mmCIF file of C-alpha atoms and ligand atoms in Angstrom:
data_model
loop_
_atom_site.group_PDB
_atom_site.id
_atom_site.type_symbol
_atom_site.label_atom_id
_atom_site.label_comp_id
_atom_site.label_asym_id
_atom_site.label_seq_id
_atom_site.Cartn_x
_atom_site.Cartn_y
_atom_site.Cartn_z
ATOM 1 C CA MET A 1 169.474 83.166 -163.272
ATOM 2 C CA THR A 2 171.258 85.567 -165.576
ATOM 3 C CA PHE A 3 172.703 82.565 -167.378
ATOM 4 C CA PHE A 4 169.203 81.081 -167.914
ATOM 5 C CA LYS A 5 167.877 84.445 -169.006
ATOM 6 C CA SER A 6 170.549 84.899 -171.633
ATOM 7 C CA LEU A 7 170.232 81.267 -172.712
ATOM 8 C CA PHE A 8 166.513 81.842 -173.094
ATOM 9 C CA SER A 9 166.926 84.996 -175.172
ATOM 10 C CA ALA A 10 169.629 83.361 -177.325
ATOM 11 C CA THR A 11 167.250 80.466 -177.972
ATOM 12 C CA ALA A 12 164.447 82.904 -178.756
ATOM 13 C CA ILE A 13 166.641 84.815 -181.195
ATOM 14 C CA ALA A 14 167.719 81.580 -182.864
ATOM 15 C CA ALA A 15 164.092 80.442 -183.109
ATOM 16 C CA THR A 16 163.048 83.759 -184.663
ATOM 17 C CA PHE A 17 165.929 83.555 -187.124
ATOM 18 C CA ILE A 18 165.065 79.984 -188.117
ATOM 19 C CA ALA A 19 161.396 80.948 -188.508
ATOM 20 C CA ALA A 20 162.317 83.975 -190.631
ATOM 21 C CA SER A 21 164.599 82.042 -192.956
ATOM 22 C CA ALA A 22 162.146 79.157 -193.171
ATOM 23 C CA SER A 23 159.324 81.495 -194.177
ATOM 24 C CA ALA A 24 161.589 83.174 -196.728
ATOM 25 C CA GLN A 25 162.422 79.765 -198.188
ATOM 26 C CA THR A 26 158.796 78.732 -198.407
ATOM 27 C CA TYR A 27 157.496 82.106 -199.597
ATOM 28 C CA PRO A 28 154.847 82.459 -200.816
ATOM 29 C CA GLU A 29 152.763 80.400 -198.417
ATOM 30 C CA ARG A 30 149.497 82.153 -199.220
ATOM 31 C CA SER A 31 147.967 84.402 -201.849
ATOM 32 C CA ILE A 32 149.599 87.695 -202.772
ATOM 33 C CA THR A 33 147.636 90.915 -203.318
ATOM 34 C CA MET A 34 148.745 92.938 -206.320
ATOM 35 C CA VAL A 35 147.359 96.456 -205.895
ATOM 36 C CA VAL A 36 146.533 98.318 -209.098
ATOM 37 C CA PRO A 37 146.029 101.988 -208.274
ATOM 38 C CA PHE A 38 143.272 102.439 -210.889
ATOM 39 C CA ALA A 39 139.799 101.047 -211.523
ATOM 40 C CA ALA A 40 139.197 97.586 -212.968
ATOM 41 C CA GLY A 41 138.885 97.206 -216.725
ATOM 42 C CA GLY A 42 141.449 99.898 -217.588
ATOM 43 C CA PRO A 43 144.883 99.603 -219.200
ATOM 44 C CA THR A 44 146.977 99.244 -216.045
ATOM 45 C CA ASP A 45 144.529 96.670 -214.741
ATOM 46 C CA THR A 46 144.747 94.748 -218.029
ATOM 47 C CA VAL A 47 148.549 94.584 -217.839
ATOM 48 C CA ALA A 48 148.422 93.596 -214.153
ATOM 49 C CA ARG A 49 145.876 90.814 -214.656
ATOM 50 C CA LEU A 50 147.869 89.219 -217.468
ATOM 51 C CA VAL A 51 151.065 89.317 -215.417
ATOM 52 C CA ALA A 52 149.332 88.224 -212.179
ATOM 53 C CA GLU A 53 147.728 85.221 -213.858
ATOM 54 C CA SER A 54 151.059 84.006 -215.141
ATOM 55 C CA MET A 55 152.875 84.682 -211.851
ATOM 56 C CA SER A 56 150.177 82.733 -209.974
ATOM 57 C CA LYS A 57 150.975 79.624 -212.011
ATOM 58 C CA ASP A 58 154.673 80.026 -211.411
ATOM 59 C CA LEU A 59 154.505 80.817 -207.683
ATOM 60 C CA GLY A 60 151.896 78.171 -206.898
ATOM 61 C CA GLN A 61 149.833 80.780 -205.051
ATOM 62 C CA GLN A 62 147.195 83.158 -206.358
ATOM 63 C CA VAL A 63 148.339 86.682 -207.177
ATOM 64 C CA LEU A 64 145.060 88.521 -206.713
ATOM 65 C CA VAL A 65 144.586 91.936 -208.302
ATOM 66 C CA GLU A 66 142.950 94.524 -206.063
ATOM 67 C CA ASN A 67 141.906 97.818 -207.640
ATOM 68 C CA VAL A 68 142.445 100.817 -205.376
ATOM 69 C CA GLY A 69 141.636 103.702 -207.713
ATOM 70 C CA GLY A 70 141.473 107.422 -207.021
ATOM 71 C CA ALA A 71 143.665 110.529 -206.823
ATOM 72 C CA GLY A 72 145.656 109.642 -209.942
ATOM 73 C CA GLY A 73 147.052 106.413 -208.521
ATOM 74 C CA THR A 74 148.296 107.911 -205.267
ATOM 75 C CA LEU A 75 145.685 106.196 -203.071
ATOM 76 C CA GLY A 76 146.704 102.718 -204.195
ATOM 77 C CA ALA A 77 150.422 103.516 -204.000
ATOM 78 C CA GLY A 78 149.868 104.904 -200.487
ATOM 79 C CA ARG A 79 148.037 101.741 -199.476
ATOM 80 C CA VAL A 80 151.016 99.597 -200.478
ATOM 81 C CA ALA A 81 153.568 101.975 -198.941
ATOM 82 C CA SER A 82 151.911 101.533 -195.543
ATOM 83 C CA SER A 83 151.344 97.752 -195.866
ATOM 84 C CA GLU A 84 153.295 95.090 -194.014
ATOM 85 C CA PRO A 85 156.593 94.542 -195.900
ATOM 86 C CA ASP A 86 156.176 90.773 -195.999
ATOM 87 C CA GLY A 87 155.936 90.157 -199.753
ATOM 88 C CA TYR A 88 152.174 89.583 -199.632
ATOM 89 C CA THR A 89 151.160 93.067 -200.785
ATOM 90 C CA ILE A 90 152.751 94.335 -203.973
ATOM 91 C CA LEU A 91 152.044 97.238 -206.340
ATOM 92 C CA LEU A 92 151.889 97.445 -210.104
ATOM 93 C CA HIS A 93 152.064 101.113 -211.040
ATOM 94 C CA HIS A 94 153.162 103.146 -214.038
ATOM 95 C CA ILE A 95 154.840 106.470 -214.853
ATOM 96 C CA GLY A 96 152.413 108.117 -212.411
ATOM 97 C CA MET A 97 154.729 106.987 -209.620
ATOM 98 C CA ALA A 98 157.230 109.543 -210.965
ATOM 99 C CA THR A 99 154.916 112.380 -211.995
ATOM 100 C CA SER A 100 152.874 112.350 -208.776
ATOM 101 C CA ALA A 101 156.107 112.991 -206.860
ATOM 102 C CA SER A 102 156.075 116.533 -208.276
ATOM 103 C CA LEU A 103 152.351 117.019 -208.942
ATOM 104 C CA TYR A 104 151.239 116.505 -205.352
ATOM 105 C CA ARG A 105 152.210 119.080 -202.757
ATOM 106 C CA LYS A 106 151.479 116.501 -200.048
ATOM 107 C CA LEU A 107 151.799 112.771 -200.572
ATOM 108 C CA ALA A 108 151.225 110.206 -197.837
ATOM 109 C CA TYR A 109 154.410 108.416 -198.951
ATOM 110 C CA ASP A 110 157.795 109.199 -200.444
ATOM 111 C CA PRO A 111 157.825 107.611 -203.939
ATOM 112 C CA LEU A 112 161.595 107.079 -203.888
ATOM 113 C CA ASN A 113 161.993 105.797 -200.343
ATOM 114 C CA ALA A 114 158.786 104.023 -199.388
ATOM 115 C CA PHE A 115 159.230 101.035 -201.716
ATOM 116 C CA ASP A 116 161.519 98.233 -202.710
ATOM 117 C CA TYR A 117 161.775 97.508 -206.396
ATOM 118 C CA VAL A 118 160.987 94.287 -208.260
ATOM 119 C CA GLY A 119 161.409 95.327 -211.893
ATOM 120 C CA LEU A 120 160.021 97.023 -214.973
ATOM 121 C CA VAL A 121 157.158 95.356 -216.827
ATOM 122 C CA THR A 122 156.359 97.104 -220.101
ATOM 123 C CA ASP A 123 156.423 100.493 -221.818
ATOM 124 C CA VAL A 124 153.041 101.222 -223.390
ATOM 125 C CA PRO A 125 152.396 103.865 -226.073
ATOM 126 C CA MET A 126 149.434 106.205 -225.771
ATOM 127 C CA THR A 127 146.748 107.195 -228.219
ATOM 128 C CA ILE A 128 144.742 110.387 -228.600
ATOM 129 C CA VAL A 129 141.154 109.240 -229.054
ATOM 130 C CA ALA A 130 137.620 110.632 -229.115
ATOM 131 C CA ARG A 131 134.041 109.469 -229.004
ATOM 132 C CA LYS A 132 133.010 107.895 -232.294
ATOM 133 C CA ASP A 133 130.888 110.788 -233.545
ATOM 134 C CA PHE A 134 133.284 113.577 -232.593
ATOM 135 C CA GLU A 135 133.511 115.904 -235.593
ATOM 136 C CA PRO A 136 137.248 116.307 -236.336
ATOM 137 C CA THR A 137 138.627 113.681 -238.704
ATOM 138 C CA ASP A 138 142.375 114.106 -238.167
ATOM 139 C CA LEU A 139 144.808 115.493 -235.609
ATOM 140 C CA LYS A 140 145.067 118.904 -237.269
ATOM 141 C CA GLY A 141 141.284 119.128 -237.378
ATOM 142 C CA LEU A 142 141.140 118.089 -233.712
ATOM 143 C CA VAL A 143 143.537 120.852 -232.686
ATOM 144 C CA ASP A 144 141.563 123.499 -234.615
ATOM 145 C CA TYR A 145 138.269 122.197 -233.250
ATOM 146 C CA VAL A 146 139.260 122.115 -229.588
ATOM 147 C CA LYS A 147 140.848 125.554 -229.824
ATOM 148 C CA ALA A 148 137.582 126.932 -231.200
ATOM 149 C CA ASN A 149 135.474 125.073 -228.597
ATOM 150 C CA LYS A 150 137.741 125.103 -225.571
ATOM 151 C CA ASP A 151 134.995 125.775 -223.050
ATOM 152 C CA THR A 152 132.797 122.886 -224.106
ATOM 153 C CA VAL A 153 135.174 120.089 -225.178
ATOM 154 C CA THR A 154 135.708 117.656 -222.309
ATOM 155 C CA VAL A 155 138.866 115.595 -221.722
ATOM 156 C CA ALA A 156 138.654 112.431 -219.610
ATOM 157 C CA ASN A 157 141.511 111.398 -217.371
ATOM 158 C CA ALA A 158 142.223 109.161 -214.383
ATOM 159 C CA GLY A 159 143.012 112.034 -212.010
ATOM 160 C CA ILE A 160 146.061 114.181 -211.399
ATOM 161 C CA GLY A 161 149.169 112.053 -211.687
ATOM 162 C CA ALA A 162 147.642 109.538 -214.079
ATOM 163 C CA ALA A 163 149.189 108.858 -217.460
ATOM 164 C CA SER A 164 146.062 110.186 -219.145
ATOM 165 C CA HIS A 165 146.419 113.401 -217.146
ATOM 166 C CA LEU A 166 150.063 113.727 -218.141
ATOM 167 C CA CYS A 167 149.279 113.117 -221.809
ATOM 168 C CA GLY A 168 146.350 115.567 -221.665
ATOM 169 C CA MET A 169 148.629 118.179 -220.098
ATOM 170 C CA LEU A 170 151.176 117.704 -222.883
ATOM 171 C CA PHE A 171 148.423 118.089 -225.472
ATOM 172 C CA MET A 172 147.059 121.256 -223.899
ATOM 173 C CA SER A 173 150.497 122.778 -223.479
ATOM 174 C CA GLN A 174 151.431 122.038 -227.097
ATOM 175 C CA ILE A 175 148.271 123.608 -228.446
ATOM 176 C CA GLU A 176 148.463 126.336 -225.765
ATOM 177 C CA THR A 177 144.819 125.842 -224.870
ATOM 178 C CA PRO A 178 143.478 124.729 -221.482
ATOM 179 C CA LEU A 179 140.502 122.380 -221.727
ATOM 180 C CA VAL A 180 137.826 121.119 -219.346
ATOM 181 C CA THR A 181 138.984 117.869 -217.706
ATOM 182 C CA VAL A 182 136.807 115.149 -216.191
ATOM 183 C CA PRO A 183 138.581 112.897 -213.644
ATOM 184 C CA TYR A 184 137.697 109.207 -213.179
ATOM 185 C CA LYS A 185 139.088 106.494 -210.891
ATOM 186 C CA GLY A 186 140.708 104.971 -213.937
ATOM 187 C CA THR A 187 140.348 105.093 -217.695
ATOM 188 C CA GLY A 188 138.306 101.874 -217.658
ATOM 189 C CA PRO A 189 135.243 103.832 -216.474
ATOM 190 C CA ALA A 190 136.362 106.805 -218.611
ATOM 191 C CA MET A 191 136.251 104.538 -221.677
ATOM 192 C CA THR A 192 132.685 103.547 -220.792
ATOM 193 C CA ASP A 193 131.718 107.219 -220.864
ATOM 194 C CA LEU A 194 133.650 107.827 -224.091
ATOM 195 C CA LEU A 195 131.754 104.946 -225.703
ATOM 196 C CA GLY A 196 128.508 106.362 -224.349
ATOM 197 C CA GLY A 197 129.331 109.833 -225.668
ATOM 198 C CA GLN A 198 129.298 111.491 -222.202
ATOM 199 C CA VAL A 199 132.854 112.765 -222.634
ATOM 200 C CA ASP A 200 134.642 113.910 -225.813
ATOM 201 C CA ILE A 201 138.321 113.029 -225.879
ATOM 202 C CA MET A 202 140.984 111.140 -223.956
ATOM 203 C CA CYS A 203 144.637 110.263 -224.197
ATOM 204 C CA ASP A 204 145.173 106.727 -222.998
ATOM 205 C CA GLN A 205 147.384 103.662 -223.223
ATOM 206 C CA THR A 206 146.969 101.306 -226.175
ATOM 207 C CA THR A 207 146.269 98.564 -223.626
ATOM 208 C CA ASN A 208 142.851 100.203 -223.236
ATOM 209 C CA THR A 209 142.210 101.702 -226.661
ATOM 210 C CA THR A 210 143.514 99.259 -229.313
ATOM 211 C CA LYS A 211 140.478 96.947 -229.411
ATOM 212 C CA GLN A 212 138.056 99.869 -229.474
ATOM 213 C CA ILE A 213 139.969 101.630 -232.257
ATOM 214 C CA GLN A 214 140.140 98.413 -234.295
ATOM 215 C CA GLY A 215 136.428 97.852 -233.738
ATOM 216 C CA GLY A 216 135.599 101.398 -234.813
ATOM 217 C CA THR A 217 133.806 102.187 -231.561
ATOM 218 C CA ILE A 218 136.044 105.207 -230.896
ATOM 219 C CA LYS A 219 138.003 107.560 -233.151
ATOM 220 C CA ALA A 220 141.825 107.661 -233.049
ATOM 221 C CA TYR A 221 143.889 110.715 -234.016
ATOM 222 C CA ALA A 222 147.430 109.749 -233.082
ATOM 223 C CA VAL A 223 149.803 107.376 -231.338
ATOM 224 C CA THR A 224 152.516 108.800 -229.096
ATOM 225 C CA SER A 225 155.235 106.363 -230.241
ATOM 226 C CA ALA A 226 158.097 107.298 -232.586
ATOM 227 C CA ASP A 227 156.680 105.012 -235.296
ATOM 228 C CA ARG A 228 153.236 103.768 -236.211
ATOM 229 C CA LEU A 229 152.182 100.609 -234.399
ATOM 230 C CA PRO A 230 151.733 97.294 -236.259
ATOM 231 C CA VAL A 231 148.345 96.784 -234.558
ATOM 232 C CA LEU A 232 147.142 100.271 -235.544
ATOM 233 C CA PRO A 233 148.761 100.844 -238.942
ATOM 234 C CA ASP A 234 146.273 103.530 -239.984
ATOM 235 C CA VAL A 235 146.774 105.724 -236.951
ATOM 236 C CA PRO A 236 149.472 108.361 -237.600
ATOM 237 C CA THR A 237 152.109 109.290 -235.056
ATOM 238 C CA ALA A 238 151.604 112.600 -233.255
ATOM 239 C CA ALA A 239 154.599 113.964 -235.173
ATOM 240 C CA GLU A 240 153.025 112.994 -238.523
ATOM 241 C CA GLY A 241 149.893 114.792 -237.387
ATOM 242 C CA GLY A 242 151.829 117.979 -236.627
ATOM 243 C CA LEU A 243 152.518 117.649 -232.899
ATOM 244 C CA ASN A 244 156.248 117.401 -232.296
ATOM 245 C CA ASP A 245 157.767 116.572 -228.892
ATOM 246 C CA PHE A 246 154.814 114.360 -228.170
ATOM 247 C CA GLN A 247 156.513 111.041 -227.652
ATOM 248 C CA VAL A 248 155.477 109.487 -224.390
ATOM 249 C CA GLY A 249 155.746 105.901 -223.171
ATOM 250 C CA ILE A 250 153.936 104.655 -220.099
ATOM 251 C CA TRP A 251 156.435 102.457 -218.302
ATOM 252 C CA HIS A 252 155.105 100.132 -215.626
ATOM 253 C CA GLY A 253 156.894 98.605 -212.646
ATOM 254 C CA VAL A 254 156.283 96.259 -209.729
ATOM 255 C CA TYR A 255 157.089 97.457 -206.210
ATOM 256 C CA THR A 256 156.839 96.146 -202.647
ATOM 257 C CA PRO A 257 156.729 98.113 -199.388
ATOM 258 C CA LYS A 258 160.172 99.157 -198.137
ATOM 259 C CA GLY A 259 161.740 96.488 -195.949
ATOM 260 C CA THR A 260 160.427 93.439 -197.818
ATOM 261 C CA PRO A 261 162.773 90.441 -197.289
ATOM 262 C CA ALA A 262 165.309 90.129 -200.106
ATOM 263 C CA GLU A 263 164.296 86.491 -200.666
ATOM 264 C CA ALA A 264 160.708 87.509 -201.388
ATOM 265 C CA ILE A 265 161.832 90.209 -203.816
ATOM 266 C CA GLU A 266 164.084 87.710 -205.574
ATOM 267 C CA LYS A 267 161.211 85.249 -205.952
ATOM 268 C CA LEU A 268 158.878 87.930 -207.220
ATOM 269 C CA ASN A 269 161.528 89.136 -209.634
ATOM 270 C CA ALA A 270 162.212 85.648 -211.020
ATOM 271 C CA SER A 271 158.481 85.054 -211.383
ATOM 272 C CA LEU A 272 157.923 88.413 -213.102
ATOM 273 C CA LYS A 273 160.742 87.632 -215.538
ATOM 274 C CA LYS A 274 159.089 84.302 -216.358
ATOM 275 C CA ALA A 275 155.662 85.917 -216.749
ATOM 276 C CA LEU A 276 157.076 88.379 -219.246
ATOM 277 C CA LYS A 277 158.258 85.464 -221.371
ATOM 278 C CA ASP A 278 154.990 83.550 -221.052
ATOM 279 C CA GLU A 279 153.685 83.001 -224.610
ATOM 280 C CA ASN A 280 150.201 84.121 -223.654
ATOM 281 C CA VAL A 281 151.449 87.334 -222.028
ATOM 282 C CA VAL A 282 153.720 88.130 -224.984
ATOM 283 C CA ALA A 283 150.898 87.507 -227.470
ATOM 284 C CA ARG A 284 148.287 89.492 -225.532
ATOM 285 C CA PHE A 285 150.701 92.402 -225.021
ATOM 286 C CA ALA A 286 151.399 92.429 -228.779
ATOM 287 C CA GLU A 287 147.672 92.462 -229.562
ATOM 288 C CA LEU A 288 147.367 95.478 -227.279
ATOM 289 C CA GLY A 289 150.219 97.388 -228.937
ATOM 290 C CA THR A 290 152.955 96.783 -226.408
ATOM 291 C CA ALA A 291 155.788 94.378 -225.519
ATOM 292 C CA PRO A 292 157.291 93.007 -222.303
ATOM 293 C CA SER A 293 160.371 94.750 -220.940
ATOM 294 C CA PRO A 294 163.623 92.942 -221.732
ATOM 295 C CA ASP A 295 165.229 90.902 -218.926
ATOM 296 C CA SER A 296 167.859 93.593 -218.386
ATOM 297 C CA ASP A 297 165.054 95.975 -217.305
ATOM 298 C CA VAL A 298 163.262 93.475 -215.096
ATOM 299 C CA THR A 299 165.569 94.166 -212.155
ATOM 300 C CA SER A 300 165.358 96.165 -208.938
ATOM 301 C CA ALA A 301 168.219 98.386 -210.064
ATOM 302 C CA ALA A 302 166.652 99.145 -213.442
ATOM 303 C CA LEU A 303 163.301 100.127 -211.926
ATOM 304 C CA LYS A 304 164.957 102.281 -209.260
ATOM 305 C CA ALA A 305 167.082 104.033 -211.881
ATOM 306 C CA LYS A 306 164.023 104.528 -214.091
ATOM 307 C CA LEU A 307 162.014 106.075 -211.262
ATOM 308 C CA GLU A 308 164.849 108.382 -210.230
ATOM 309 C CA GLY A 309 165.441 109.475 -213.830
ATOM 310 C CA GLU A 310 161.749 110.044 -214.523
ATOM 311 C CA ILE A 311 161.177 112.061 -211.336
ATOM 312 C CA ALA A 312 164.044 114.313 -212.419
ATOM 313 C CA ARG A 313 162.729 114.456 -216.008
ATOM 314 C CA TRP A 314 159.156 115.475 -215.166
ATOM 315 C CA LYS A 315 159.824 117.820 -212.227
ATOM 316 C CA PRO A 316 160.777 120.855 -214.358
ATOM 317 C CA VAL A 317 157.956 120.155 -216.848
ATOM 318 C CA ILE A 318 155.409 120.066 -214.017
ATOM 319 C CA GLU A 319 156.890 123.117 -212.338
ATOM 320 C CA ALA A 320 156.672 125.021 -215.629
ATOM 321 C CA ALA A 321 153.004 124.023 -215.967
ATOM 322 C CA GLY A 322 152.431 125.196 -212.397
ATOM 323 C CA GLN A 323 149.464 122.871 -211.814
ATOM 324 C CA TYR A 324 149.527 121.013 -208.537
ATOM 325 C CA ALA A 325 147.253 118.829 -206.479
ATOM 326 C CA ASP A 326 146.981 119.051 -202.703
HETATM 327 N N1 LIG B 401 145.264 104.784 -218.030
HETATM 328 C C1 LIG B 401 145.092 105.310 -216.731
HETATM 329 C C2 LIG B 401 145.967 106.478 -216.534
HETATM 330 O O1 LIG B 401 145.597 107.450 -217.037
HETATM 331 C C3 LIG B 401 145.109 104.416 -215.598
HETATM 332 C C4 LIG B 401 144.203 103.242 -215.675
HETATM 333 O O2 LIG B 401 142.997 103.360 -215.547
HETATM 334 O O3 LIG B 401 144.752 102.190 -215.827
HETATM 335 O O4 LIG B 401 146.948 106.465 -215.842
#
């Protein structure tokens, strides 16, 4: 009896093992959900959709983008952290993964330990922009104007922990003037309000602002890169406009819930690497003022190191600002 019992459990274990390795070999067998923790139509969404489209072709299964916006990206990240670690729910998030670790007193997940890492995607510059008819004509004029009108000027952002929030905080701290902020579920909807004139200014990734700046539908005061961007040659750097220490790049990465099978992560990583070399992705990124991360950064180790380094980098800055979310 005992013999049959142990034979049975040995067979069961072997069957489970065979099933597990078979499914890892055939992964993905169905569509994959790529959660973007911001609203559709914004800059993170734009990056994700380009990458997801290319990965779908490579993996032979749809990589479907799902927008889970709100609370500066922490709702979407939380959703993925608590998902089944089977490779079928993945997250594309940006620098907010690092800043929210210090900005939120309570997070439903531990940014450093709740995820496995697939790789970095891109590092996107930001732009300081305003509605088209906003009075100031250059960055110096903007600073003077907002200082004189600090109770009425409104700054859009995608909630505490978002890149736009971080950039807005840097702006306010540099000009030593707190401004009225208006949170959205993403800067896609914030851009709609900027175009409609319901909100005054915003600091956002070029992946959302480049086309609008080129089309003259919004005003641009500065880019946050070290040099001017080829796609926006007339927009000065923040340093040229008089704001030093204002270089900020919005790095993006792909994550899976902790415990995802290594084989799935390897497949996702190889597919992400290919997507970042896809001619269409490279061209569209360039049009939007950014570039794919080099292969050496599209690794689990590189993304993990980036996240660790960035959490350590922003913690003292956030503590000095003393502004937290619950
Ligand atoms: N650009 C947004 C941010 O501020 C996010 C988004 O809507 O993609 O983080």
